[in-house]
Amino acid sequence: MKRIFFTPGPSQLYPTVYGHIQKMLKKDLLSTSHRTVWFQETFKNAVSGLKNLLQIPTDYHIVFVSSGTEAMERIIQNSVSKKSFHFVNGSFSERWYEIAKELKKDPKKEEVEFGKGFHKVPTIPPGTELICFTHNETSSGVAINLELIYAVADKYPKALIGVDTVSSAPYVDLDYKKLDYVFFSVQKLFGLPAGLGIVILSPRALKKTQLLQKKGEAIGTYHNFLNLVTAAKDNFTTDTPNVFDIYLLSKVVADFQKKGIGKIRKETEEKARYIYNFFDKHQLYKPFVKDIQDRSQTIIAIHVGKDGGEIKEKLEANGMTIGNGYGPLKDTQLRIANLPAVTMQDIKNLLKLL
Ligand SMILES: *Cc1c(COP(=O)(O)O)cnc(C)c1O
């Protein structure tokens, strides 16, 4: 029996990935240089495919880094001289804030309790250069309403707006024009092997990096956005990149397009509704996020109390791997990743055992 992963990263591979990997091996693509026309075409297909799939404005840039966490660091380095502001409601949003501190910036945060979301526009200090949102807080299963993000962007037009969509892209349907940095990595909803991060940046964001460079600030070296964007103009990278993942990304993006992003989003919501309904009615196990408007469609956290270990074992015995709770909730919570790679039938098979 083939094992199926409902884990929030690395996750179940998208079903077409197996065939794409076989083709790479058969055609010796993994030994092919990243300084070839073949690579340039692969790079171009990945970038134009993403722009099409996600409806990213044509004047926005797309660059590749090694992970979501790297994207957090690069964004701070390339946009903030001193002041960033962070909406913190869990471990990943907190990580972004900590990265700003480690880089010797002076970050501020608006913080709410684990499992809660944000519902009003806070006062953000004057001179804030970058405002950071974690759209889908994977640690708690909370998603931020996009209207709140846009309201903050409207109220603070001078600040750049950064959004982590690592565990919600490509489900989340963003208005990129209102945003300056959006990033994700590929081992979650894209269903690819880990090791590639994607950063989408606005022309305004790139200007800010130029300004910091002119002022003599440290913006990093080979992976600063100026060098990455310059290389990307020729469909190249500044180092030997994860060719494996860039190729697979170009293929899976095409597969998503063939299926239709609208259909993927609709199916995601149908599966999420089914899961939340199931647990809202469950005698023992309840959705961890109480407020319906805060609930993530893609990472569903369930409070299971002392039964956590037992449930995991039972699922494992039936060929299913599910996510633990995060941090201190490791044993009392489970997380179900509602991925494009997972069908309604897979979800029904999982819930039957609960
Ligand atoms: C997984 C995750 C990250 C970290 O991404 P990596 O690619 O593992 O570095 C960041 N933010 C969120 C919301 C995540 O779920």
Coordinates of C-alpha atoms and ligand atoms in Angstrom, one line a residue:
M1 CA 0.0 0.0 0.0
K2 CA 1.3 3.4 -0.9
R3 CA 1.8 5.7 2.1
I4 CA 0.0 9.1 1.9
F5 CA 1.2 12.2 3.7
F6 CA -1.1 14.8 5.2
T7 CA 1.9 16.6 6.7
P8 CA 2.5 20.3 6.5
G9 CA 5.9 20.1 4.8
P10 CA 7.5 18.1 3.4
S11 CA 4.1 17.0 2.1
Q12 CA 2.6 14.5 -0.2
L13 CA 4.2 14.8 -3.6
Y14 CA 1.9 16.0 -6.4
P15 CA 0.9 12.9 -8.3
T16 CA 2.5 14.0 -11.6
V17 CA 5.9 14.5 -9.9
Y18 CA 6.9 10.9 -10.1
G19 CA 6.7 10.9 -13.9
H20 CA 8.6 14.2 -14.2
I21 CA 11.4 12.9 -12.1
Q22 CA 11.7 9.7 -14.2
K23 CA 11.9 11.9 -17.3
M24 CA 14.7 13.9 -15.7
L25 CA 16.7 10.8 -15.0
K26 CA 16.1 9.3 -18.5
K27 CA 17.2 12.4 -20.3
D28 CA 20.2 13.1 -18.0
L29 CA 18.8 16.4 -17.0
L30 CA 20.3 16.2 -13.5
S31 CA 23.8 16.3 -15.0
T32 CA 23.0 19.1 -17.4
S33 CA 24.7 22.5 -16.7
H34 CA 22.8 25.4 -15.4
R35 CA 24.6 27.5 -18.0
T36 CA 22.7 26.1 -21.0
V37 CA 19.9 27.1 -23.2
W38 CA 17.9 24.2 -21.8
F39 CA 18.2 25.7 -18.3
Q40 CA 17.3 29.1 -19.5
E41 CA 14.1 27.7 -21.1
T42 CA 13.3 25.8 -17.9
F43 CA 13.8 28.9 -15.8
K44 CA 11.6 31.0 -18.2
N45 CA 8.9 28.3 -18.2
A46 CA 8.9 28.2 -14.4
V47 CA 8.7 32.0 -14.1
S48 CA 6.1 32.7 -16.8
G49 CA 4.1 29.7 -15.6
L50 CA 3.9 31.1 -12.1
K51 CA 3.1 34.6 -13.4
N52 CA 0.2 33.1 -15.3
L53 CA -1.0 30.7 -12.7
L54 CA -1.0 33.3 -9.9
Q55 CA -1.9 36.3 -12.0
I56 CA 1.3 38.2 -11.0
P57 CA 1.7 41.7 -12.7
T58 CA 4.1 41.6 -15.6
D59 CA 6.4 44.2 -14.2
Y60 CA 6.9 42.2 -10.9
H61 CA 10.1 40.1 -10.5
I62 CA 10.4 36.4 -9.5
V63 CA 13.6 35.0 -8.1
F64 CA 14.7 31.7 -6.6
V65 CA 16.3 31.2 -3.2
S66 CA 16.7 28.0 -1.2
S67 CA 13.8 28.1 1.3
G68 CA 11.0 30.1 2.9
T69 CA 13.3 30.9 5.8
E70 CA 15.9 32.3 3.5
A71 CA 13.3 34.4 1.9
M72 CA 12.5 36.0 5.3
E73 CA 16.1 36.9 5.8
R74 CA 16.6 38.2 2.3
I75 CA 13.5 40.4 2.4
I76 CA 14.6 42.0 5.7
Q77 CA 18.2 42.6 4.4
N78 CA 17.0 44.0 1.1
S79 CA 14.3 46.4 2.3
V80 CA 14.9 47.4 5.9
S81 CA 17.5 49.9 7.2
K82 CA 16.1 49.9 10.7
K83 CA 12.3 49.5 11.1
S84 CA 10.1 46.5 10.3
F85 CA 6.7 45.7 11.7
H86 CA 5.4 42.2 12.2
F87 CA 2.0 40.6 12.7
V88 CA 2.9 37.7 15.1
N89 CA 0.4 34.9 15.9
G90 CA 2.6 31.8 15.9
S91 CA 6.0 30.3 15.3
F92 CA 6.6 31.3 11.7
S93 CA 5.6 34.9 12.1
E94 CA 7.7 35.1 15.3
R95 CA 10.7 33.6 13.3
W96 CA 10.5 36.5 10.8
Y97 CA 10.5 39.0 13.6
E98 CA 13.5 37.3 15.3
I99 CA 15.4 37.3 12.0
A100 CA 15.0 41.1 11.8
K101 CA 16.4 41.3 15.4
E102 CA 19.3 39.0 14.6
L103 CA 20.1 41.2 11.6
K104 CA 20.4 44.1 14.1
K105 CA 17.2 45.9 12.9
D106 CA 14.7 47.4 15.3
P107 CA 11.5 45.4 14.6
K108 CA 8.2 46.0 16.3
K109 CA 5.3 43.6 16.5
E110 CA 1.5 43.3 17.0
E111 CA 1.0 40.1 18.7
V112 CA -2.1 37.9 19.5
E113 CA -2.4 34.6 21.2
F114 CA -1.6 31.3 19.5
G115 CA -4.7 30.2 17.6
K116 CA -6.1 33.7 17.1
G117 CA -6.1 36.0 14.1
F118 CA -6.0 39.8 13.5
H119 CA -9.2 41.8 13.0
K120 CA -8.2 45.4 13.2
V121 CA -5.6 47.7 11.7
P122 CA -3.2 48.6 14.5
T123 CA -1.2 51.8 14.8
I124 CA 2.1 51.3 13.1
P125 CA 5.1 53.5 14.1
P126 CA 5.9 56.3 11.6
G127 CA 9.0 55.5 9.5
T128 CA 8.2 51.7 9.3
E129 CA 9.9 50.5 6.1
L130 CA 8.4 47.0 5.9
I131 CA 5.2 45.4 7.3
C132 CA 5.3 41.6 7.5
F133 CA 2.3 39.2 7.5
T134 CA 2.3 35.5 7.7
H135 CA -0.8 34.8 5.7
N136 CA -1.2 31.3 6.9
E137 CA 0.3 30.6 10.3
T138 CA 1.2 26.9 9.8
S139 CA 2.0 26.4 13.5
S140 CA -1.6 27.1 14.6
G141 CA -3.8 26.8 11.6
V142 CA -4.8 30.5 11.5
A143 CA -5.1 32.4 8.2
I144 CA -5.3 36.2 8.1
N145 CA -8.2 37.8 6.2
L146 CA -6.8 39.4 3.0
E147 CA -9.0 42.4 3.5
L148 CA -7.1 43.2 6.7
I149 CA -3.7 43.0 4.8
Y150 CA -5.0 45.3 2.1
A151 CA -6.5 47.7 4.7
V152 CA -3.0 48.0 6.4
A153 CA -1.4 48.5 3.0
D154 CA -3.9 51.3 2.2
K155 CA -3.4 53.0 5.6
Y156 CA 0.4 52.9 5.4
P157 CA 1.2 53.5 1.8
K158 CA 4.8 54.4 2.4
A159 CA 5.7 51.0 3.9
L160 CA 6.5 48.0 1.8
I161 CA 4.2 45.0 2.4
G162 CA 5.6 41.5 2.7
V163 CA 3.5 38.4 2.9
D164 CA 4.6 34.8 3.7
T165 CA 2.3 32.4 1.8
V166 CA 4.5 29.3 2.3
S167 CA 1.6 27.2 3.4
S168 CA -1.2 28.8 1.4
A169 CA 0.2 29.4 -2.2
P170 CA -1.2 28.7 -4.8
Y171 CA -4.5 28.4 -3.0
V172 CA -4.5 32.0 -1.8
D173 CA -5.7 34.4 -4.4
L174 CA -3.8 37.6 -3.9
D175 CA -4.0 41.1 -5.3
Y176 CA -0.3 41.4 -6.0
K177 CA -0.5 45.1 -6.9
K178 CA -1.1 45.9 -3.3
L179 CA 1.9 43.9 -2.1
D180 CA 5.7 44.2 -2.5
Y181 CA 7.0 40.8 -1.4
V182 CA 5.3 37.5 -1.5
F183 CA 7.2 34.3 -0.9
F184 CA 6.7 30.6 -0.6
S185 CA 8.6 27.3 -0.8
V186 CA 7.7 24.3 -2.9
Q187 CA 7.5 21.4 -0.4
K188 CA 4.1 22.3 0.8
L189 CA 1.1 22.9 -1.5
F190 CA 3.1 22.6 -4.6
G191 CA 3.9 19.0 -3.6
L192 CA 7.6 19.1 -4.6
P193 CA 10.8 17.9 -2.9
A194 CA 12.1 20.5 -0.4
G195 CA 14.9 23.0 -1.2
L196 CA 13.5 25.8 -3.3
G197 CA 12.0 29.2 -2.2
I198 CA 10.3 31.7 -4.5
V199 CA 10.2 35.4 -3.9
I200 CA 7.9 37.6 -5.9
L201 CA 8.8 41.3 -5.7
S202 CA 7.4 44.6 -6.9
P203 CA 9.4 47.2 -8.8
R204 CA 9.0 49.5 -5.8
A205 CA 10.7 46.8 -3.6
L206 CA 13.6 46.6 -5.9
K207 CA 14.1 50.4 -5.8
K208 CA 14.3 50.2 -2.0
T209 CA 17.2 47.6 -2.3
Q210 CA 19.0 50.0 -4.7
L211 CA 18.5 52.8 -2.2
L212 CA 20.0 50.7 0.6
Q213 CA 22.9 49.8 -1.6
K214 CA 23.6 53.4 -2.4
K215 CA 23.6 54.3 1.2
G216 CA 26.3 51.6 1.8
E217 CA 24.1 49.2 3.8
A218 CA 24.7 45.5 3.8
I219 CA 22.2 43.9 1.5
G220 CA 23.9 40.5 1.2
T221 CA 25.9 39.2 -1.7
Y222 CA 25.1 36.5 -4.3
H223 CA 21.4 36.3 -3.2
N224 CA 20.7 39.9 -2.8
F225 CA 17.7 40.9 -5.0
L226 CA 19.7 43.2 -7.3
N227 CA 22.0 40.4 -8.3
L228 CA 19.2 37.8 -8.5
V229 CA 17.0 40.1 -10.6
T230 CA 19.8 40.9 -13.0
A231 CA 20.6 37.2 -13.5
A232 CA 16.9 36.4 -13.9
K233 CA 16.7 38.8 -16.8
D234 CA 18.8 36.3 -18.7
N235 CA 17.0 33.4 -17.2
F236 CA 20.0 32.6 -15.1
T237 CA 20.9 32.4 -11.4
T238 CA 23.9 33.6 -9.4
D239 CA 24.9 30.2 -8.1
T240 CA 24.4 26.6 -9.1
P241 CA 20.7 26.5 -8.2
N242 CA 18.3 23.6 -7.4
V243 CA 17.9 22.7 -11.0
F244 CA 15.9 19.6 -10.0
D245 CA 13.2 21.7 -8.2
I246 CA 13.1 24.5 -10.8
Y247 CA 12.4 21.9 -13.5
L248 CA 9.8 20.2 -11.4
L249 CA 8.2 23.5 -10.5
S250 CA 7.9 24.4 -14.2
K251 CA 6.2 21.1 -14.9
V252 CA 3.8 21.1 -11.9
V253 CA 2.8 24.7 -12.5
A254 CA 1.8 23.6 -16.0
D255 CA -0.1 20.7 -14.5
F256 CA -1.9 23.0 -12.2
Q257 CA -2.8 25.3 -15.1
K258 CA -4.1 22.3 -17.1
K259 CA -6.3 21.4 -14.2
G260 CA -7.3 25.0 -13.6
I261 CA -6.4 27.1 -10.6
G262 CA -10.1 27.9 -10.0
K263 CA -10.8 24.2 -9.7
I264 CA -7.9 23.7 -7.3
R265 CA -9.1 26.5 -5.1
K266 CA -12.7 25.3 -5.1
E267 CA -11.6 21.7 -4.2
T268 CA -9.4 23.0 -1.4
E269 CA -12.4 24.8 0.1
E270 CA -14.7 21.8 -0.3
K271 CA -12.2 19.5 1.4
A272 CA -11.6 22.1 4.2
R273 CA -15.4 22.5 4.7
Y274 CA -15.7 18.7 5.0
I275 CA -12.9 18.4 7.6
Y276 CA -14.1 21.3 9.7
N277 CA -17.7 20.0 9.6
F278 CA -16.5 16.6 10.7
F279 CA -14.6 17.9 13.7
D280 CA -17.2 20.5 14.7
K281 CA -19.5 17.6 15.2
H282 CA -17.0 15.2 16.7
Q283 CA -17.5 14.1 20.3
L284 CA -13.9 14.3 21.4
Y285 CA -11.7 16.1 18.9
K286 CA -12.3 19.7 18.0
P287 CA -10.9 22.3 15.6
F288 CA -8.2 24.1 17.5
V289 CA -9.1 27.5 15.9
K290 CA -12.4 28.5 17.4
D291 CA -13.3 31.6 15.4
I292 CA -14.5 30.5 12.0
Q293 CA -13.2 33.6 10.2
D294 CA -9.6 32.8 11.5
R295 CA -9.6 29.2 10.2
S296 CA -7.1 28.2 7.6
Q297 CA -8.3 26.4 4.5
T298 CA -5.0 24.6 3.9
I299 CA -3.6 23.7 7.4
I300 CA -6.2 22.4 9.7
A301 CA -5.3 22.0 13.4
I302 CA -7.3 19.7 15.6
H303 CA -7.2 19.5 19.4
V304 CA -7.1 15.8 20.4
G305 CA -5.8 16.0 23.9
K306 CA -4.2 12.8 25.3
D307 CA -5.1 10.7 22.3
G308 CA -2.6 12.3 19.9
G309 CA 0.0 9.5 20.0
E310 CA -2.6 6.8 19.7
I311 CA -4.3 8.4 16.7
K312 CA -1.0 8.9 14.9
E313 CA 0.0 5.2 15.4
K314 CA -3.4 4.0 14.1
L315 CA -3.1 6.2 11.0
E316 CA 0.5 5.1 10.4
A317 CA -0.7 1.4 10.6
N318 CA -3.1 2.3 7.8
G319 CA -0.5 4.0 5.6
M320 CA -1.3 7.6 6.5
T321 CA 1.1 10.1 8.0
I322 CA -0.4 13.2 9.7
G323 CA 1.2 16.3 11.1
N324 CA 2.0 16.7 14.8
G325 CA 1.0 19.7 16.7
Y326 CA 3.6 22.5 16.7
G327 CA 6.0 23.1 19.6
P328 CA 4.5 22.7 23.0
L329 CA 1.3 21.3 21.4
K330 CA 3.2 18.5 19.7
D331 CA 1.3 15.7 21.5
T332 CA -2.2 17.2 22.0
Q333 CA -2.8 18.6 18.6
L334 CA -2.8 17.2 15.1
R335 CA -2.4 19.1 11.8
I336 CA -3.9 18.0 8.5
A337 CA -2.4 19.6 5.4
N338 CA -5.2 20.0 2.9
L339 CA -3.0 19.9 -0.2
P340 CA -3.8 19.9 -4.0
A341 CA -2.1 16.4 -3.9
V342 CA -4.7 15.1 -1.6
T343 CA -8.2 14.2 -2.9
M344 CA -11.6 14.3 -1.2
Q345 CA -11.5 10.5 -1.2
D346 CA -8.1 10.6 0.7
I347 CA -9.6 12.9 3.2
K348 CA -12.7 10.6 3.7
N349 CA -10.4 7.6 4.1
L350 CA -8.5 9.6 6.8
L351 CA -11.5 10.8 8.7
K352 CA -13.1 7.3 8.7
L353 CA -10.3 6.2 11.1
L354 CA -11.0 9.1 13.5
Ligands
LIG1 C1 7.3 26.0 6.4 C2 7.1 27.4 6.6 C3 8.1 28.4 6.5 C4 9.6 27.9 6.4 O1 9.8 27.5 5.1 P1 11.1 26.6 4.7 O2 11.0 26.4 3.3 O3 11.0 25.4 5.5 O4 12.3 27.4 5.2 C5 7.9 29.7 6.7 N1 6.6 30.2 6.9 C6 5.6 29.3 6.9 C7 4.2 29.9 7.1 C8 5.8 28.0 6.8 O5 4.7 27.1 6.9

